[in-house]
Coordinates of C-alpha atoms and ligand atoms in Angstrom, one line a residue:
X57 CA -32.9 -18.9 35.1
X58 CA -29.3 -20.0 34.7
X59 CA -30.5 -22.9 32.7
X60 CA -32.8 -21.2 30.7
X61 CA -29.3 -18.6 29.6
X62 CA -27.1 -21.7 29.0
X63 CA -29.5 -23.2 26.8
X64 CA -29.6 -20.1 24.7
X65 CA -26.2 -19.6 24.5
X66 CA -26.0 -23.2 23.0
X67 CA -29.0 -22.3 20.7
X68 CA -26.9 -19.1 20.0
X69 CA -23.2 -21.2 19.0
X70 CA -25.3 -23.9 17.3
X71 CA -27.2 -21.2 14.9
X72 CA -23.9 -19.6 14.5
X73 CA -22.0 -22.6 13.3
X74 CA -24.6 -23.9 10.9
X75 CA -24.9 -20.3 9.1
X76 CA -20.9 -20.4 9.1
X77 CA -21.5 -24.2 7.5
X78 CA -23.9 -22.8 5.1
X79 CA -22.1 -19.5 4.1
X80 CA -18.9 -21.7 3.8
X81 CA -20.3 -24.2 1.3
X82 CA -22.7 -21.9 -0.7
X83 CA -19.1 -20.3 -1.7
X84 CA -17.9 -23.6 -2.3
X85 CA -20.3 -23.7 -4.8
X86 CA -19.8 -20.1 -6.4
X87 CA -16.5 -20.7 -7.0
X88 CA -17.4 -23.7 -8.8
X89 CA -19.6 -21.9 -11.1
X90 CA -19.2 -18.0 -10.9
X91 CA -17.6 -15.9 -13.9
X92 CA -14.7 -13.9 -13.6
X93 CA -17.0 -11.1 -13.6
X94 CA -19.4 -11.9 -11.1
X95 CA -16.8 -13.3 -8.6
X96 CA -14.8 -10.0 -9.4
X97 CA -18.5 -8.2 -8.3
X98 CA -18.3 -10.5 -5.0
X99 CA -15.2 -10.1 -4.0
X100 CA -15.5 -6.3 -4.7
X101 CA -18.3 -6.2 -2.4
X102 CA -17.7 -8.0 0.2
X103 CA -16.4 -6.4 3.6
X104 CA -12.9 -5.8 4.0
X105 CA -10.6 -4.7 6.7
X106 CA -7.2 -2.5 6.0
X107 CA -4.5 -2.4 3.9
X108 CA -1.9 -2.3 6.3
X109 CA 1.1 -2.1 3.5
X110 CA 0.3 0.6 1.3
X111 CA 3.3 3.5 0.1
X112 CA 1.3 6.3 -0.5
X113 CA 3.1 7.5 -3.9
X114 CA 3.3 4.4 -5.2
X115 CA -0.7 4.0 -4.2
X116 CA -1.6 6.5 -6.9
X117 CA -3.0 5.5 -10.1
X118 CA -1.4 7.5 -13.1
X119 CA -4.4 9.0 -13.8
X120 CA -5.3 10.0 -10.2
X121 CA -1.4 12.2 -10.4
X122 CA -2.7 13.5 -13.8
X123 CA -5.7 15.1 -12.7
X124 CA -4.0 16.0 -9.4
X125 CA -0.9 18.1 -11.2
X126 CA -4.2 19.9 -12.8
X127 CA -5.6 20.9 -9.5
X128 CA -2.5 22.0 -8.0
X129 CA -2.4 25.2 -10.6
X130 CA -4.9 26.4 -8.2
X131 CA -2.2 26.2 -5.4
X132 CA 1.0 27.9 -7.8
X133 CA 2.3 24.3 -8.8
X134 CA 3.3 23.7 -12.2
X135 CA 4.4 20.3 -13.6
X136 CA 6.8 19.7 -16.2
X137 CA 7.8 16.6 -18.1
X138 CA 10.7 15.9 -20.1
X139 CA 9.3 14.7 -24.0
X140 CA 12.6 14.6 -25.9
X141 CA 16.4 14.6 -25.7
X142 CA 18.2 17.5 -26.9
X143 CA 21.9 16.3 -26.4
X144 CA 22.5 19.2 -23.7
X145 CA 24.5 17.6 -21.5
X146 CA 25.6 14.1 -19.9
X147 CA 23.2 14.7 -17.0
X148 CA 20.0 16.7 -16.2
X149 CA 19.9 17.9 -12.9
X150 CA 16.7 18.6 -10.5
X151 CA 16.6 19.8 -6.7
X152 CA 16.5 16.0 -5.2
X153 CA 19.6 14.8 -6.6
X154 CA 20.7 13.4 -10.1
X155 CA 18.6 11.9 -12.5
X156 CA 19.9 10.2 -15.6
X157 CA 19.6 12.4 -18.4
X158 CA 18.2 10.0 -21.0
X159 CA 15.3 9.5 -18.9
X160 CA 11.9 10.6 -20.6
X161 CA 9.0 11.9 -19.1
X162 CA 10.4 12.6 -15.5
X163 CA 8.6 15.7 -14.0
X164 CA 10.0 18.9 -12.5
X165 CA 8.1 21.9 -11.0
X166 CA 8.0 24.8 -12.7
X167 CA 11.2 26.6 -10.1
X168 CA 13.3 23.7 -11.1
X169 CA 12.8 24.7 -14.6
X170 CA 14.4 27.9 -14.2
X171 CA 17.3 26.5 -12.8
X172 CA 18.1 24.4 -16.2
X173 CA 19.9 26.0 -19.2
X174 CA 17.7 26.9 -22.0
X175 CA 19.0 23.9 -23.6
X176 CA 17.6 21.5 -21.6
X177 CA 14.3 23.6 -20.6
X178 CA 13.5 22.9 -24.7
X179 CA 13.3 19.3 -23.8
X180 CA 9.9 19.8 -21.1
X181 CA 6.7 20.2 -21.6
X182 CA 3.9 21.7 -19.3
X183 CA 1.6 18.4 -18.4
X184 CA -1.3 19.8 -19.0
X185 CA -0.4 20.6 -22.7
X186 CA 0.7 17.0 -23.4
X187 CA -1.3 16.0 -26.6
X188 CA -3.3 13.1 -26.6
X189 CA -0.1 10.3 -27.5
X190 CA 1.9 11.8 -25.1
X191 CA -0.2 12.1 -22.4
X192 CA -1.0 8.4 -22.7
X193 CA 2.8 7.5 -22.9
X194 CA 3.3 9.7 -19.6
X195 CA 0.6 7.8 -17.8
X196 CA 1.9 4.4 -18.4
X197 CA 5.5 6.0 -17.8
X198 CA 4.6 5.5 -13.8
X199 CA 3.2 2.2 -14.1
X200 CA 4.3 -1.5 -14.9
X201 CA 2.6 -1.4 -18.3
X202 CA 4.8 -4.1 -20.5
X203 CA 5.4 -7.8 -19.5
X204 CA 9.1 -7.0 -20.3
X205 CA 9.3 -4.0 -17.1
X206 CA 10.0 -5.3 -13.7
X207 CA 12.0 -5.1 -11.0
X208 CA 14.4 -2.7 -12.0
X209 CA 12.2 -0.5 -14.0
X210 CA 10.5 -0.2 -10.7
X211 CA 13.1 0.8 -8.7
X212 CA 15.0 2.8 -10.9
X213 CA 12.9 5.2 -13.5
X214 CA 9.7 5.2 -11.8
X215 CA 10.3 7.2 -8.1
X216 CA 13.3 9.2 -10.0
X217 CA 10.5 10.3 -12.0
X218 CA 8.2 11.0 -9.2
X219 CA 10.6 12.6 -6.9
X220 CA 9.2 16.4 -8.1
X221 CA 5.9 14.9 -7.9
X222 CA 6.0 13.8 -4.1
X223 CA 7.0 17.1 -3.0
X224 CA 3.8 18.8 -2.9
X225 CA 2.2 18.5 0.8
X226 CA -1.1 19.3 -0.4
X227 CA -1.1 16.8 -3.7
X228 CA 0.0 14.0 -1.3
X229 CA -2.8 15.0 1.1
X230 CA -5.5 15.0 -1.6
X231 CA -4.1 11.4 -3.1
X232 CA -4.4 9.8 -0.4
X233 CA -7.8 11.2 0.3
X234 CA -8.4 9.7 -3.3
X235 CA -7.3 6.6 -2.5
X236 CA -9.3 6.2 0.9
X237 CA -12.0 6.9 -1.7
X238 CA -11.2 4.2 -3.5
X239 CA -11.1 1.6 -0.6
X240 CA -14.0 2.6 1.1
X241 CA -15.9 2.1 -2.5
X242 CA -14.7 -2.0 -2.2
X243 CA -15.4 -2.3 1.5
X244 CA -12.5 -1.4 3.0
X245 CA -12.4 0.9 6.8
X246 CA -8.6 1.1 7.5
X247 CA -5.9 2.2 5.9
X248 CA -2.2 2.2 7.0
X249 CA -0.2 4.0 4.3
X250 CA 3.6 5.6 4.5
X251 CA 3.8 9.3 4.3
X252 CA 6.5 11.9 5.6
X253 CA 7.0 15.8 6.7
X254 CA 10.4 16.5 5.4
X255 CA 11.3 17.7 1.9
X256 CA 8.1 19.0 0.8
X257 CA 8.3 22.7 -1.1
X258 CA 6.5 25.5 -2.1
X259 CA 5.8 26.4 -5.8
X260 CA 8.7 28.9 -5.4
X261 CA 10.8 26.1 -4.3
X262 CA 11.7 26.9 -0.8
X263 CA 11.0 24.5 2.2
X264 CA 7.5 23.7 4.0
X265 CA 8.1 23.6 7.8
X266 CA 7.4 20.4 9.5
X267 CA 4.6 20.7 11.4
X268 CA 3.0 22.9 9.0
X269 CA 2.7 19.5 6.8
X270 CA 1.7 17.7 9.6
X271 CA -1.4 20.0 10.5
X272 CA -1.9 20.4 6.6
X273 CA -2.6 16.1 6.5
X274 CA -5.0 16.6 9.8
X275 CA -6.8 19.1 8.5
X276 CA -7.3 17.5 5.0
X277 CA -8.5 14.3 6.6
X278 CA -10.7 15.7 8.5
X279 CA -12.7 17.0 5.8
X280 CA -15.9 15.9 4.8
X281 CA -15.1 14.0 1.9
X282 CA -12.3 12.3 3.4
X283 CA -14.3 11.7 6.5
X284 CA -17.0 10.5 4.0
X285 CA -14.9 7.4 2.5
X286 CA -15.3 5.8 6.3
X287 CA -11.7 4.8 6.1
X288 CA -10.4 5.5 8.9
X289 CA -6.4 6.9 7.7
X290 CA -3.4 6.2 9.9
X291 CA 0.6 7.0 8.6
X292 CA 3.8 5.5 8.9
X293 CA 6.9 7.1 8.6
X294 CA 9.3 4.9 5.9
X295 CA 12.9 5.3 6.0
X296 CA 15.0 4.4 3.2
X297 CA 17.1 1.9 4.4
X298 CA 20.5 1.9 2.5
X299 CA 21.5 5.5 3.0
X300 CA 24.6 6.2 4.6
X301 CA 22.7 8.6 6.8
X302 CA 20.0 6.2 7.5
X303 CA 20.7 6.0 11.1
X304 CA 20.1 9.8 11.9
X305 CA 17.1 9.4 9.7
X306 CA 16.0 7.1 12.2
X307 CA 16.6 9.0 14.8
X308 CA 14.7 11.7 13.7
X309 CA 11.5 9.9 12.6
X310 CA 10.9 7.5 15.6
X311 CA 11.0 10.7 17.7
X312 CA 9.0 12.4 15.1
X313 CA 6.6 9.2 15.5
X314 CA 6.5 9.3 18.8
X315 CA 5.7 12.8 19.5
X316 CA 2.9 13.2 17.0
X317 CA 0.5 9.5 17.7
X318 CA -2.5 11.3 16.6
X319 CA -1.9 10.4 12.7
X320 CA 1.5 8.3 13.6
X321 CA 1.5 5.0 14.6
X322 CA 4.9 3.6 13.3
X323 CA 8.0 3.4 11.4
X324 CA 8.8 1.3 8.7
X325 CA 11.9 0.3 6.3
X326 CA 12.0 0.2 2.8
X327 CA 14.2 0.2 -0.2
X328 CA 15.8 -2.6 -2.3
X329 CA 16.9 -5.4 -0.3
X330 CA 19.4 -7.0 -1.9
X331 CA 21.0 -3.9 -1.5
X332 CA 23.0 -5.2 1.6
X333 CA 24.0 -1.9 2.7
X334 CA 20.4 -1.6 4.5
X335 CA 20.7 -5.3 6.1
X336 CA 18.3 -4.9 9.2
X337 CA 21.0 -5.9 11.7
X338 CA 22.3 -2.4 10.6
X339 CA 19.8 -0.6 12.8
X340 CA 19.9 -2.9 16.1
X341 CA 22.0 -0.5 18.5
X342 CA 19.9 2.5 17.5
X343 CA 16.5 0.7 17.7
X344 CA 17.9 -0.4 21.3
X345 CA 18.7 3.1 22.2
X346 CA 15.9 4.7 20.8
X347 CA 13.5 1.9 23.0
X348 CA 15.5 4.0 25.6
X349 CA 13.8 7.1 25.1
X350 CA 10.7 7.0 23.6
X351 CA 7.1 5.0 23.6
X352 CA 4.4 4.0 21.2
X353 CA 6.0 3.3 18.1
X354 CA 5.2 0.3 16.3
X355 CA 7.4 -1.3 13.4
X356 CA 6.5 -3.0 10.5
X357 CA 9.5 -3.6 8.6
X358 CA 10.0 -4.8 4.8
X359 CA 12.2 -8.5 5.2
X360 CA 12.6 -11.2 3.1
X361 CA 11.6 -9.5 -0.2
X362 CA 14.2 -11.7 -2.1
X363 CA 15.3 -14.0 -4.4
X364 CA 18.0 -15.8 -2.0
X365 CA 17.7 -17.2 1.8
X366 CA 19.1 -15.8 4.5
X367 CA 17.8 -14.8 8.4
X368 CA 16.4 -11.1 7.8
X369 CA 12.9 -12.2 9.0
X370 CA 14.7 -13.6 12.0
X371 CA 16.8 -10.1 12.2
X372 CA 13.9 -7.8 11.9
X373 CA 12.0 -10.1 14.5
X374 CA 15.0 -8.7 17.0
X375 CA 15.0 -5.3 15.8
X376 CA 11.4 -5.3 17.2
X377 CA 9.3 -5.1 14.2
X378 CA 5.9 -7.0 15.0
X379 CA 5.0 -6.9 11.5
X380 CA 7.0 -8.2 8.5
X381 CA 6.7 -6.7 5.1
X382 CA 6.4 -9.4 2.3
X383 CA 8.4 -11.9 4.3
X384 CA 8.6 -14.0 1.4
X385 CA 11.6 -16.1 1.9
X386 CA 10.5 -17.2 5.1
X387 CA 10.6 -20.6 3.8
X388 CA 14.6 -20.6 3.6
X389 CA 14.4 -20.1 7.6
X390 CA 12.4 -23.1 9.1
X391 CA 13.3 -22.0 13.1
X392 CA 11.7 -18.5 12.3
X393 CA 8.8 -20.2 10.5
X394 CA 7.8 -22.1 13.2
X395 CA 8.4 -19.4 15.6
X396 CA 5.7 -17.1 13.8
X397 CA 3.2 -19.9 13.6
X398 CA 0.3 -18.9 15.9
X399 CA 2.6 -16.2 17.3
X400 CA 1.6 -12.1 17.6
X401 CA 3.6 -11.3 14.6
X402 CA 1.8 -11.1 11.2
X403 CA 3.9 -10.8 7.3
X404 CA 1.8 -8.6 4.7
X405 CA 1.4 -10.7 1.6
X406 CA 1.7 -8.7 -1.1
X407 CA 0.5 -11.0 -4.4
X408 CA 0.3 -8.8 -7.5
X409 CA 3.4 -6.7 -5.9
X410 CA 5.5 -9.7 -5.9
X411 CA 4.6 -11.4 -9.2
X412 CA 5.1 -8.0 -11.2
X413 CA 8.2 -7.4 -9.6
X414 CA 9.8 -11.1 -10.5
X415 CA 10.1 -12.1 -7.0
X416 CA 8.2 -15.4 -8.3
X417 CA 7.9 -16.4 -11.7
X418 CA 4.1 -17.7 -10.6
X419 CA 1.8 -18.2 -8.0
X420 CA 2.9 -21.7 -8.1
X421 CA 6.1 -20.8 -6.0
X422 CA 3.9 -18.3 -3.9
X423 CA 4.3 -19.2 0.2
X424 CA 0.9 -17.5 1.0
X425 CA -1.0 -20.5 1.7
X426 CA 2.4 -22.1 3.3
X427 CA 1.6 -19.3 5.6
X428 CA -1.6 -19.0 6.1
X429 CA -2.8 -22.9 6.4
X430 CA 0.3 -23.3 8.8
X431 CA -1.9 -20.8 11.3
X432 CA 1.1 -17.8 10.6
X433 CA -1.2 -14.3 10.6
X434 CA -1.2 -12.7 7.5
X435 CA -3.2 -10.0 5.6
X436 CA -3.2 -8.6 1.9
X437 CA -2.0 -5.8 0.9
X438 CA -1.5 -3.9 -2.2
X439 CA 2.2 -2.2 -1.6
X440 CA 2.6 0.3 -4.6
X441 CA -1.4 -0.1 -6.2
X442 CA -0.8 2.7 -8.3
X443 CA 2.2 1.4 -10.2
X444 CA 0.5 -2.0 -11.2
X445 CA -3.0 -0.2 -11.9
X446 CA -4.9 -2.6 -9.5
X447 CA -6.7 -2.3 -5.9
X448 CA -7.5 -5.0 -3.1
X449 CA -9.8 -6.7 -4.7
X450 CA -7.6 -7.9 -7.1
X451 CA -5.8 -9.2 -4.1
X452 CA -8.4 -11.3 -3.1
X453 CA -9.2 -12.3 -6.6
X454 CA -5.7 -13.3 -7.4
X455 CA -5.8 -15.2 -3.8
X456 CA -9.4 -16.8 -4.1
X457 CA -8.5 -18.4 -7.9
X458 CA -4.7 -19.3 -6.9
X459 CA -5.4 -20.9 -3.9
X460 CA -8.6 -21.9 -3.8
X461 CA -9.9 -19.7 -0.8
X462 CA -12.3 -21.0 1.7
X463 CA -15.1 -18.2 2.6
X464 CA -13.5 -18.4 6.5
X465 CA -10.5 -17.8 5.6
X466 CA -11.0 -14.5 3.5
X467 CA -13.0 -13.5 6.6
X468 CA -10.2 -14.0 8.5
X469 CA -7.6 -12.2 6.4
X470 CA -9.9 -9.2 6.2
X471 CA -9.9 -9.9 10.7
X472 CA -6.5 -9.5 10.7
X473 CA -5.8 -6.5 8.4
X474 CA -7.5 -5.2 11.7
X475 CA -6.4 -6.9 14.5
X476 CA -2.8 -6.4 13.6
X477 CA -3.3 -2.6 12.3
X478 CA -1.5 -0.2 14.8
X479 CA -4.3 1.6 16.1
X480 CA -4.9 1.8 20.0
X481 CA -7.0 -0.5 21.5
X482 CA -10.8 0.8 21.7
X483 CA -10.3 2.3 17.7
X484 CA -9.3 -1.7 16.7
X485 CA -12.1 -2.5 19.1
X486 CA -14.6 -0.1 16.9
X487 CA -13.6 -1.3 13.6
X488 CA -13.6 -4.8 14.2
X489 CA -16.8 -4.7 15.5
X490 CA -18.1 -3.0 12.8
X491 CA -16.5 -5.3 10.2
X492 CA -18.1 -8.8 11.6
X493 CA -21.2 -6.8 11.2
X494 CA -20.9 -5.8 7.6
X495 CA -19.9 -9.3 7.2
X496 CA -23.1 -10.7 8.9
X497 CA -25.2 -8.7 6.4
X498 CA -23.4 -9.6 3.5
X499 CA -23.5 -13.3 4.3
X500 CA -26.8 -13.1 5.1
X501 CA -27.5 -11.3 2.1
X502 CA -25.1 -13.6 -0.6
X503 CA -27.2 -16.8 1.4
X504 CA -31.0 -15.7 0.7
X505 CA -29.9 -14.0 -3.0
X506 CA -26.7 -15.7 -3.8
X507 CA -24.9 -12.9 -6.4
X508 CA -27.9 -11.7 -7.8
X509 CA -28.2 -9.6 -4.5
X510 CA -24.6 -7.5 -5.7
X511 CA -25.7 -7.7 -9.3
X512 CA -26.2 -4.0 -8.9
X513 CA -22.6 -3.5 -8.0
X514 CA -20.1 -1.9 -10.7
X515 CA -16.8 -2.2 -9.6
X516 CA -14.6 0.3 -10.5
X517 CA -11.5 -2.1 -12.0
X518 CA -8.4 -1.2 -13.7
X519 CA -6.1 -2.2 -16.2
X520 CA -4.3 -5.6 -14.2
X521 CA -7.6 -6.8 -14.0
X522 CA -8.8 -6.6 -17.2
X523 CA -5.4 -7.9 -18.4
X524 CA -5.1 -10.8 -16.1
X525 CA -8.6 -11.5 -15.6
X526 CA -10.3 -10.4 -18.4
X527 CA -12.5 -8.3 -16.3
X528 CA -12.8 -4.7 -17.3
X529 CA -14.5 -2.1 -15.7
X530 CA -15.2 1.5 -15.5
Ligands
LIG110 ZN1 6.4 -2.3 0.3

């Protein structure tokens, strides 16, 4: 009997491996011959894990916000935009701070308004009477449109003029319900995105309580359509690293994290980082202290996003962060490279995030495949989606034409978006297990029809893709 179960286990690795063989080569030879357009549809199709870097403001598509700011009449919210310059006064104020004056098209609720002289209230317009030109220059306000914005249009126009925008608990709750839509629809069942409690409003400006915006998010993820995307939806809580408060900020949301693990699952840093004022060894004494006191949080932690060498990888490693955020210059640090090769930590590669934002110049300068072909865990990820009007497919695309992708190892990165996520145990458990079984069927289904089998798949694309790829969808 014990022979008879050996010998079908060996029958069982030996089937395996040739239909990994097979699957592996028949890609081989799509890539070979496949249009942008139908390796676009396979890549679309095929099973994904999680997008386990993903800021939920910067995840929604200008048009997604549009239609959003419509629906949130309904709740008392209305959205103005500023559509000319009146020469009020050097600088237009709103309730989060200042905002340069000169600055078109950043939006204000309807309270702020009231608060602005009459002066400057001639310079907004409601958004949903924007005509047809300027509601097309408000869209691609909040996204990287032109070849000549980067970096600093990035960081500097687009969140000041989302700041009004990213105060409505229930628009943030129904966005990211839009965007688990929208992974679920190119095979993706996890999604680890950045969202907090603190600063949210009502339409008469005056503040949300806490918890209220914390049962507000369960509730709206619980609903059937949100339940119907089969993403499964976890937060982080970002802080913004080069406050001069950023330590009490801390403070606050790794307790907050800790105390509320059934949507929590970590804390992560953000924010410009060659802004030295939020250099990670900053935080080292509170992290230790806060280890102290509480449980169960999980860091991922944005390092070596920049242009120059230095040991922040290394840093974050000893603030305690067990994934890395972009980890780009990794390279510069060869003892932390070969410490993370084959190691438990895993760095988010964010492509399309990094070219758009001139981190490199080209893929050519990319250290991806450095990374991945040198055994250090990664995943893609798609970072701020909304602002470069793309999803995770271009990802893989952009991954799969750059550097020339072997079917095992996009199997793998999809493993990992998984394996690393922050979910306990027997929910990882669950969703790997059902990801190697979506990607049984879809192997066995690309090897008996090749692409003809996903033919019938329209992917819903956006404008980077039909810009850099010349494939436009819906
Ligand atoms: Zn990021």
């Amino acid at each position: 009997m014990k022979k008879v179960f050996l010998l079908f286990l060996l029958w069982v690795n030996l089937v395996s491996q040739v239909s990994a063989k097979s699957i592996d080569a028949e890609f081989e030879a799509f890539k070979k011959t496949a249009s942008a357009q139908d390796m676009y549809t396979f890549l679309y199709a095929m099973p994904k894990g999680g997008d386990l870097h993903n800021h939920s403001t910067g995840s929604n598509r200008s048009e997604w916000w549009y239609s959003e700011i419509l629906n949130q009449q309904k709740n008392g919210y209305i959205y103005y935009t500023k559509i000319k310059i009146n020469n009020c006064k050097g600088y237009g104020t709103n309730e989060f701070g200042r905002t340069p004056y000169l600055m078109l098209f950043v939006n204000i609720q309807e309270f702020e308004l009231k608060k602005l002289s009459s002066c400057e209230q001639s310079e907004y317009k409601r958004i949903q009477d924007l005509d047809t030109q300027q509601k097309q220059a408000w869209l691609n306000s909040i996204r990287l449109d032109k070849s000549t914005e980067g970096r600093d249009e990035f960081f500097q126009t687009h969140w000041a003029r989302i700041n009004s925008l990213m105060a409505n608990p229930y628009m943030q709750a129904n966005l990211i319900v839009k965007n688990m839509q929208a992974f679920g629809a190119e095979g993706l069942s996890y999604l680890e995105t950045d969202a907090g409690v603190r600063g949210f409003v009502h339409p008469d400006g005056s503040p949300f309580e806490k918890e209220n915006v914390y049962q507000l998010y369960l509730t709206r993820f619980a609903q059937k359509d949100a339940l119907a995307t089969g993403v499964t939806v976890k937060l982080q809580y970002s802080l913004l690293r080069f406050l001069p408060n950023a330590e009490d900020s801390l403070k606050w949301m790794y307790e907050f994290v800790a105390t509320h693990p059934e949507l929590y699952v970590g804390v992560d840093m953000v924010g410009r980082e060659d802004n030295e004022k939020g250099h990670p060894l900053r935080f080292l004494s509170t992290l230790r202290q806060l280890r102290h006191q509480h449980h169960s949080v999980n860091l991922s932690i944005h390092a070596g996003e920049s242009d120059e060498p230095n040991q922040h990888i290394r840093d974050t490693l000893l603030l305690g962060a067990t994934r890395i955020g972009h980890g780009l210059n990794l390279t510069g640090d060869p003892d932390t490279l070969l410490l993370m090769r084959y190691n438990q930590y895993l760095i988010e590669i964010n492509l399309i995030s990094n070219l758009l934002l001139e981190y490199v110049d080209d893929y050519s300068q990319h250290p991806f495949p450095e990374y991945l072909r040198l055994g250090i865990p990664v995943a893609l990820s798609t970072d701020d989606r909304g602002m470069w009007d793309s999803n995770m497919t271009d990802e893989y695309f952009t991954a799969v034409t750059h550097f020339n992708l072997s079917w095992s190892e996009l199997v793998k990165l999809g493993a990992n978006s998984l394996s690393y996520s922050f979910l306990d145990g027997k929910k990882k458990q669950q969703l790997l297990d059902d990801y190697y079984h979506r990607v049984a069927t879809f192997e066995a289904k690309f090897t008996q029809q090749n692409i003809q089998g996903f033919k019938h798949i329209k992917p819903e694309s956006y404008s980077f893709a039909c810009k850099r790829f010349k494939v436009c969808g819906n």
